[in-house]
PDB file of C-alpha atoms in Angstrom:
ATOM      1  CA  MET A   5      85.821  51.681 168.578  1.00 81.00           C
ATOM      2  CA  VAL A   6      85.739  54.843 170.664  1.00 85.00           C
ATOM      3  CA  ASN A   7      88.240  57.303 170.489  1.00 87.00           C
ATOM      4  CA  CYS A   8      88.545  59.997 173.602  1.00 86.00           C
ATOM      5  CA  VAL A   9      91.079  62.833 174.030  1.00 89.00           C
ATOM      6  CA  VAL A  10      93.054  62.472 177.375  1.00 91.00           C
ATOM      7  CA  ARG A  11      93.326  65.565 179.241  1.00 91.00           C
ATOM      8  CA  ASN A  12      95.872  66.416 181.956  1.00 91.00           C
ATOM      9  CA  TRP A  13      95.454  67.793 185.515  1.00 90.00           C
ATOM     10  CA  GLU A  14      95.178  71.396 184.099  1.00 90.00           C
ATOM     11  CA  GLY A  15      92.495  70.149 181.856  1.00 87.00           C
ATOM     12  CA  ASP A  16      94.492  70.289 178.403  1.00 88.00           C
ATOM     13  CA  THR A  17      94.346  67.649 175.717  1.00 86.00           C
ATOM     14  CA  VAL A  18      97.792  65.869 175.796  1.00 88.00           C
ATOM     15  CA  ALA A  19      96.828  62.728 174.106  1.00 89.00           C
ATOM     16  CA  GLU A  20      94.272  60.136 172.522  1.00 89.00           C
ATOM     17  CA  ALA A  21      93.097  56.870 173.619  1.00 89.00           C
ATOM     18  CA  SER A  22      90.604  54.434 172.489  1.00 87.00           C
ATOM     19  CA  ILE A  23      88.723  51.706 173.458  1.00 89.00           C
ATOM     20  CA  ASP A  24      87.164  48.771 171.504  1.00 89.00           C
ATOM     21  CA  LEU A  25      84.561  46.157 173.026  1.00 91.00           C
ATOM     22  CA  ARG A  26      82.304  43.885 171.831  1.00 92.00           C
ATOM     23  CA  VAL A  27      78.833  44.924 172.793  1.00 92.00           C
ATOM     24  CA  ALA A  28      75.453  43.624 172.554  1.00 92.00           C
ATOM     25  CA  SER A  29      73.328  44.149 169.299  1.00 92.00           C
ATOM     26  CA  GLU A  30      70.694  46.716 169.108  1.00 90.00           C
ATOM     27  CA  GLU A  31      67.785  44.761 169.560  1.00 91.00           C
ATOM     28  CA  ASN A  32      68.922  42.769 172.604  1.00 92.00           C
ATOM     29  CA  ALA A  33      71.170  45.926 174.596  1.00 93.00           C
ATOM     30  CA  ARG A  34      68.005  47.032 176.129  1.00 94.00           C
ATOM     31  CA  HIS A  35      67.090  43.700 177.552  1.00 94.00           C
ATOM     32  CA  ILE A  36      70.399  42.714 178.701  1.00 95.00           C
ATOM     33  CA  LEU A  37      71.113  45.740 180.508  1.00 96.00           C
ATOM     34  CA  HIS A  38      67.662  45.700 182.195  1.00 95.00           C
ATOM     35  CA  ARG A  39      68.579  42.024 183.545  1.00 95.00           C
ATOM     36  CA  ALA A  40      71.791  43.208 184.662  1.00 96.00           C
ATOM     37  CA  VAL A  41      70.688  46.306 186.470  1.00 96.00           C
ATOM     38  CA  THR A  42      67.734  44.155 188.151  1.00 95.00           C
ATOM     39  CA  ARG A  43      70.146  41.609 189.370  1.00 95.00           C
ATOM     40  CA  GLN A  44      72.404  44.183 190.872  1.00 95.00           C
ATOM     41  CA  LEU A  45      69.475  46.068 192.721  1.00 96.00           C
ATOM     42  CA  ASN A  46      68.059  42.628 193.873  1.00 95.00           C
ATOM     43  CA  GLN A  47      71.508  41.214 195.099  1.00 93.00           C
ATOM     44  CA  ALA A  48      71.744  44.222 197.225  1.00 93.00           C
ATOM     45  CA  ARG A  49      68.414  43.349 198.940  1.00 93.00           C
ATOM     46  CA  GLN A  50      68.694  41.373 202.169  1.00 94.00           C
ATOM     47  CA  GLY A  51      65.442  39.740 201.939  1.00 94.00           C
ATOM     48  CA  THR A  52      64.912  39.183 205.802  1.00 95.00           C
ATOM     49  CA  ALA A  53      61.532  40.798 206.215  1.00 96.00           C
ATOM     50  CA  SER A  54      59.359  38.701 207.907  1.00 96.00           C
ATOM     51  CA  THR A  55      55.763  38.506 209.479  1.00 96.00           C
ATOM     52  CA  LYS A  56      53.965  36.006 211.622  1.00 96.00           C
ATOM     53  CA  THR A  57      50.859  34.151 210.611  1.00 95.00           C
ATOM     54  CA  ARG A  58      47.870  33.438 212.713  1.00 95.00           C
ATOM     55  CA  ALA A  59      49.383  30.373 213.401  1.00 94.00           C
ATOM     56  CA  GLU A  60      52.986  31.651 214.690  1.00 95.00           C
ATOM     57  CA  VAL A  61      51.376  34.388 216.850  1.00 95.00           C
ATOM     58  CA  ARG A  62      51.719  33.880 220.542  1.00 95.00           C
ATOM     59  CA  GLY A  63      48.127  33.010 221.969  1.00 93.00           C
ATOM     60  CA  GLY A  64      44.846  32.802 220.680  1.00 91.00           C
ATOM     61  CA  GLY A  65      44.416  28.923 221.779  1.00 92.00           C
ATOM     62  CA  ARG A  66      41.142  29.429 223.415  1.00 93.00           C
ATOM     63  CA  LYS A  67      37.927  30.340 221.711  1.00 95.00           C
ATOM     64  CA  PRO A  68      37.108  34.010 223.096  1.00 95.00           C
ATOM     65  CA  TRP A  69      33.446  33.717 223.396  1.00 96.00           C
ATOM     66  CA  ARG A  70      30.646  30.733 222.321  1.00 96.00           C
ATOM     67  CA  GLN A  71      29.454  30.291 219.173  1.00 96.00           C
ATOM     68  CA  LYS A  72      25.997  31.390 219.462  1.00 95.00           C
ATOM     69  CA  GLY A  73      23.630  33.372 221.563  1.00 95.00           C
ATOM     70  CA  THR A  74      26.130  36.323 222.436  1.00 95.00           C
ATOM     71  CA  GLY A  75      24.898  38.816 219.669  1.00 95.00           C
ATOM     72  CA  ARG A  76      28.518  38.831 218.232  1.00 96.00           C
ATOM     73  CA  ALA A  77      29.997  37.845 215.262  1.00 95.00           C
ATOM     74  CA  ARG A  78      31.537  34.350 215.848  1.00 95.00           C
ATOM     75  CA  ALA A  79      35.106  33.977 216.575  1.00 95.00           C
ATOM     76  CA  GLY A  80      37.405  31.181 216.987  1.00 95.00           C
ATOM     77  CA  SER A  81      40.769  32.997 217.981  1.00 95.00           C
ATOM     78  CA  ILE A  82      41.952  36.275 219.220  1.00 95.00           C
ATOM     79  CA  ARG A  83      45.007  35.918 216.694  1.00 96.00           C
ATOM     80  CA  SER A  84      42.585  35.857 213.452  1.00 96.00           C
ATOM     81  CA  PRO A  85      44.048  38.503 210.795  1.00 96.00           C
ATOM     82  CA  LEU A  86      41.127  40.448 211.342  1.00 95.00           C
ATOM     83  CA  TRP A  87      41.969  41.134 215.180  1.00 95.00           C
ATOM     84  CA  ARG A  88      44.194  43.758 216.205  1.00 94.00           C
ATOM     85  CA  GLY A  89      47.627  41.910 217.336  1.00 94.00           C
ATOM     86  CA  GLY A  90      46.636  38.811 215.050  1.00 95.00           C
ATOM     87  CA  GLY A  91      48.237  37.372 212.402  1.00 96.00           C
ATOM     88  CA  VAL A  92      49.311  38.712 208.886  1.00 96.00           C
ATOM     89  CA  ILE A  93      47.702  37.515 205.764  1.00 96.00           C
ATOM     90  CA  PHE A  94      50.197  37.056 202.730  1.00 96.00           C
ATOM     91  CA  GLY A  95      52.733  38.918 204.613  1.00 95.00           C
ATOM     92  CA  PRO A  96      56.593  38.900 203.641  1.00 96.00           C
ATOM     93  CA  LYS A  97      58.827  35.848 204.446  1.00 96.00           C
ATOM     94  CA  PRO A  98      62.269  35.477 204.375  1.00 96.00           C
ATOM     95  CA  ARG A  99      63.391  34.920 200.810  1.00 94.00           C
ATOM     96  CA  ASP A 100      66.097  35.163 198.257  1.00 94.00           C
ATOM     97  CA  TYR A 101      66.077  37.635 195.666  1.00 93.00           C
ATOM     98  CA  GLU A 102      68.835  36.387 193.476  1.00 91.00           C
ATOM     99  CA  VAL A 103      68.492  36.533 189.467  1.00 89.00           C
ATOM    100  CA  LYS A 104      70.801  34.063 187.683  1.00 91.00           C
ATOM    101  CA  MET A 105      73.052  35.641 185.041  1.00 93.00           C
ATOM    102  CA  ASN A 106      75.895  33.908 183.855  1.00 93.00           C
ATOM    103  CA  ARG A 107      79.178  35.551 183.582  1.00 93.00           C
ATOM    104  CA  LYS A 108      79.481  36.260 179.852  1.00 93.00           C
ATOM    105  CA  GLU A 109      75.933  37.815 180.000  1.00 94.00           C
ATOM    106  CA  ARG A 110      77.297  40.017 183.165  1.00 94.00           C
ATOM    107  CA  GLN A 111      80.467  40.822 181.064  1.00 94.00           C
ATOM    108  CA  LEU A 112      78.667  41.867 177.743  1.00 95.00           C
ATOM    109  CA  ALA A 113      76.275  43.869 179.642  1.00 95.00           C
ATOM    110  CA  LEU A 114      79.075  45.747 181.454  1.00 94.00           C
ATOM    111  CA  ARG A 115      80.898  46.407 177.983  1.00 94.00           C
ATOM    112  CA  THR A 116      77.310  47.465 176.575  1.00 95.00           C
ATOM    113  CA  ALA A 117      76.942  49.971 179.536  1.00 94.00           C
ATOM    114  CA  LEU A 118      80.383  51.702 179.140  1.00 94.00           C
ATOM    115  CA  ILE A 119      80.292  51.992 175.353  1.00 93.00           C
ATOM    116  CA  SER A 120      76.770  53.281 175.551  1.00 93.00           C
ATOM    117  CA  ARG A 121      78.024  56.181 177.777  1.00 92.00           C
ATOM    118  CA  SER A 122      80.855  56.850 175.626  1.00 90.00           C
ATOM    119  CA  GLU A 123      79.500  60.426 174.830  1.00 91.00           C
ATOM    120  CA  ASP A 124      79.786  61.177 178.480  1.00 92.00           C
ATOM    121  CA  LEU A 125      83.238  59.644 179.108  1.00 93.00           C
ATOM    122  CA  ILE A 126      86.046  61.615 180.046  1.00 93.00           C
ATOM    123  CA  VAL A 127      89.822  60.436 180.104  1.00 93.00           C
ATOM    124  CA  VAL A 128      92.391  62.064 182.265  1.00 93.00           C
ATOM    125  CA  GLU A 129      95.834  61.109 182.372  1.00 90.00           C
ATOM    126  CA  GLU A 130      96.700  60.372 186.022  1.00 87.00           C
ATOM    127  CA  LEU A 131      95.217  61.233 189.341  1.00 87.00           C
ATOM    128  CA  ALA A 132      97.452  59.520 191.684  1.00 82.00           C
ATOM    129  CA  GLY A 133     100.152  62.090 193.142  1.00 81.00           C
ATOM    130  CA  LYS A 134      98.287  65.149 191.933  1.00 85.00           C
ATOM    131  CA  LEU A 135      97.023  65.952 195.329  1.00 90.00           C
ATOM    132  CA  PRO A 136      99.382  66.431 197.698  1.00 90.00           C
ATOM    133  CA  ARG A 137      97.097  66.362 200.559  1.00 92.00           C
ATOM    134  CA  PRO A 138      93.301  65.989 200.729  1.00 93.00           C
ATOM    135  CA  LYS A 139      91.522  68.853 199.428  1.00 93.00           C
ATOM    136  CA  THR A 140      88.058  68.547 198.359  1.00 94.00           C
ATOM    137  CA  LYS A 141      88.120  71.755 196.818  1.00 94.00           C
ATOM    138  CA  ASP A 142      91.071  71.227 194.266  1.00 93.00           C
ATOM    139  CA  LEU A 143      89.545  68.002 193.239  1.00 93.00           C
ATOM    140  CA  LEU A 144      86.345  69.719 192.460  1.00 93.00           C
ATOM    141  CA  SER A 145      88.195  72.444 190.357  1.00 94.00           C
ATOM    142  CA  ALA A 146      89.997  69.689 188.388  1.00 93.00           C
ATOM    143  CA  ILE A 147      86.714  68.016 187.488  1.00 93.00           C
ATOM    144  CA  ALA A 148      85.310  71.248 186.503  1.00 93.00           C
ATOM    145  CA  ARG A 149      88.374  71.716 184.247  1.00 93.00           C
ATOM    146  CA  TRP A 150      87.641  68.711 182.579  1.00 91.00           C
ATOM    147  CA  GLY A 151      84.185  69.892 181.366  1.00 90.00           C
ATOM    148  CA  VAL A 152      82.120  68.425 184.217  1.00 91.00           C
ATOM    149  CA  GLU A 153      79.121  70.802 185.111  1.00 90.00           C
ATOM    150  CA  PRO A 154      78.302  71.620 188.826  1.00 86.00           C
ATOM    151  CA  ASP A 155      76.027  69.272 190.731  1.00 88.00           C
ATOM    152  CA  SER A 156      76.561  66.472 187.891  1.00 92.00           C
ATOM    153  CA  LYS A 157      76.750  62.927 189.314  1.00 95.00           C
ATOM    154  CA  VAL A 158      80.292  61.682 188.468  1.00 95.00           C
ATOM    155  CA  LEU A 159      81.628  58.169 188.435  1.00 96.00           C
ATOM    156  CA  LEU A 160      85.490  58.563 189.078  1.00 95.00           C
ATOM    157  CA  ILE A 161      87.259  55.529 187.833  1.00 94.00           C
ATOM    158  CA  VAL A 162      91.024  54.701 189.043  1.00 93.00           C
ATOM    159  CA  ASP A 163      93.331  52.374 188.145  1.00 90.00           C
ATOM    160  CA  GLN A 164      95.004  52.438 191.916  1.00 88.00           C
ATOM    161  CA  ARG A 165      93.789  53.834 194.989  1.00 87.00           C
ATOM    162  CA  ASP A 166      95.501  57.207 195.794  1.00 89.00           C
ATOM    163  CA  ASP A 167      94.274  58.133 199.569  1.00 92.00           C
ATOM    164  CA  ASN A 168      94.556  61.895 198.869  1.00 93.00           C
ATOM    165  CA  VAL A 169      92.209  61.426 195.977  1.00 93.00           C
ATOM    166  CA  TYR A 170      89.786  58.930 197.961  1.00 94.00           C
ATOM    167  CA  LEU A 171      89.550  61.367 201.154  1.00 94.00           C
ATOM    168  CA  SER A 172      88.995  64.280 198.928  1.00 93.00           C
ATOM    169  CA  ALA A 173      86.002  62.719 196.835  1.00 93.00           C
ATOM    170  CA  ARG A 174      84.639  60.656 199.965  1.00 92.00           C
ATOM    171  CA  ASN A 175      82.508  63.463 201.211  1.00 90.00           C
ATOM    172  CA  VAL A 176      81.150  64.688 197.897  1.00 93.00           C
ATOM    173  CA  GLU A 177      77.562  63.539 197.482  1.00 94.00           C
ATOM    174  CA  THR A 178      77.803  63.507 193.736  1.00 94.00           C
ATOM    175  CA  ILE A 179      81.122  61.602 193.439  1.00 95.00           C
ATOM    176  CA  LYS A 180      81.292  57.790 193.303  1.00 95.00           C
ATOM    177  CA  LEU A 181      85.174  56.713 193.323  1.00 95.00           C
ATOM    178  CA  LEU A 182      85.359  53.009 191.969  1.00 94.00           C
ATOM    179  CA  ALA A 183      88.438  50.833 191.335  1.00 93.00           C
ATOM    180  CA  VAL A 184      88.444  49.032 187.556  1.00 92.00           C
ATOM    181  CA  ASN A 185      87.539  45.791 189.461  1.00 91.00           C
ATOM    182  CA  GLN A 186      84.738  47.280 191.015  1.00 93.00           C
ATOM    183  CA  LEU A 187      82.947  48.602 187.916  1.00 94.00           C
ATOM    184  CA  ASN A 188      79.215  47.716 187.676  1.00 94.00           C
ATOM    185  CA  VAL A 189      76.329  48.453 185.084  1.00 96.00           C
ATOM    186  CA  TYR A 190      74.440  50.455 187.512  1.00 96.00           C
ATOM    187  CA  ASP A 191      76.748  52.889 188.397  1.00 95.00           C
ATOM    188  CA  LEU A 192      77.695  53.388 184.941  1.00 95.00           C
ATOM    189  CA  LEU A 193      74.326  53.970 183.912  1.00 96.00           C
ATOM    190  CA  ALA A 194      73.422  56.226 187.035  1.00 95.00           C
ATOM    191  CA  ALA A 195      76.126  58.727 186.497  1.00 95.00           C
ATOM    192  CA  ASP A 196      75.729  61.670 184.455  1.00 95.00           C
ATOM    193  CA  LYS A 197      79.668  61.926 183.465  1.00 94.00           C
ATOM    194  CA  ILE A 198      82.261  59.020 183.623  1.00 95.00           C
ATOM    195  CA  VAL A 199      85.733  60.479 184.478  1.00 94.00           C
ATOM    196  CA  THR A 200      88.509  57.510 184.163  1.00 93.00           C
ATOM    197  CA  THR A 201      92.230  57.659 183.882  1.00 93.00           C
ATOM    198  CA  ALA A 202      94.012  56.473 181.049  1.00 92.00           C
ATOM    199  CA  ALA A 203      95.564  53.679 182.925  1.00 92.00           C
ATOM    200  CA  ALA A 204      92.136  52.450 183.961  1.00 93.00           C
ATOM    201  CA  LEU A 205      90.861  52.593 180.432  1.00 93.00           C
ATOM    202  CA  ALA A 206      93.598  50.446 179.494  1.00 91.00           C
ATOM    203  CA  GLN A 207      92.919  47.768 182.314  1.00 92.00           C
ATOM    204  CA  VAL A 208      89.104  47.833 181.262  1.00 92.00           C
ATOM    205  CA  GLN A 209      90.420  47.308 177.371  1.00 91.00           C
ATOM    206  CA  GLU A 210      92.664  44.277 178.600  1.00 91.00           C
ATOM    207  CA  VAL A 211      90.148  42.497 180.939  1.00 91.00           C
ATOM    208  CA  TYR A 212      87.005  42.771 178.494  1.00 88.00           C
ATOM    209  CA  GLY A 213      88.353  43.337 175.039  1.00 81.00           C
ATOM    210  CA  GLY A 214      89.492  39.964 174.632  1.00 63.00           C
TER     211      GLY A 214
END
């Protein structure tokens, strides 16, 4: 079980929250997290890179010169991979990079990633309604009051979308905003600090704590 203090918009401690999730054993944690990250990165690859072999390049049907007597090296096609404009040897072809990982493994990896970042977890009381209008400066000021260093990569987890928070965060390169149902292992591990609302943390406990 991990216990966290809950801060309000001004940065003051107002309550406590806890999260209790089943995680992978110490000897298996690194392996399952590696598999989950590899799978996620591979899923993002289109796999559409393609080159033409000598059989697919247009032209090259006629032998460019006779076999013997010219003093030049023998050649059978102008589309040989050795020639400019020829085919490509062992070039990429469209392929599927998918890595198979069952649902229980994916959930275990997500729980393990979240608990492993518990020291960098910051829980805030509420975000929705705190910004009367989109204002990046106000959001950055609040994040600084919560103890986040400037230029740190922040993962902001919310339980419900608030347009003012979204518009304030979207043009900051170091802030990534996700809903609870968008949580993933890569973003959890890549962030320097993880800021989540208390309601979002409760949703995580409800969904993954069973």
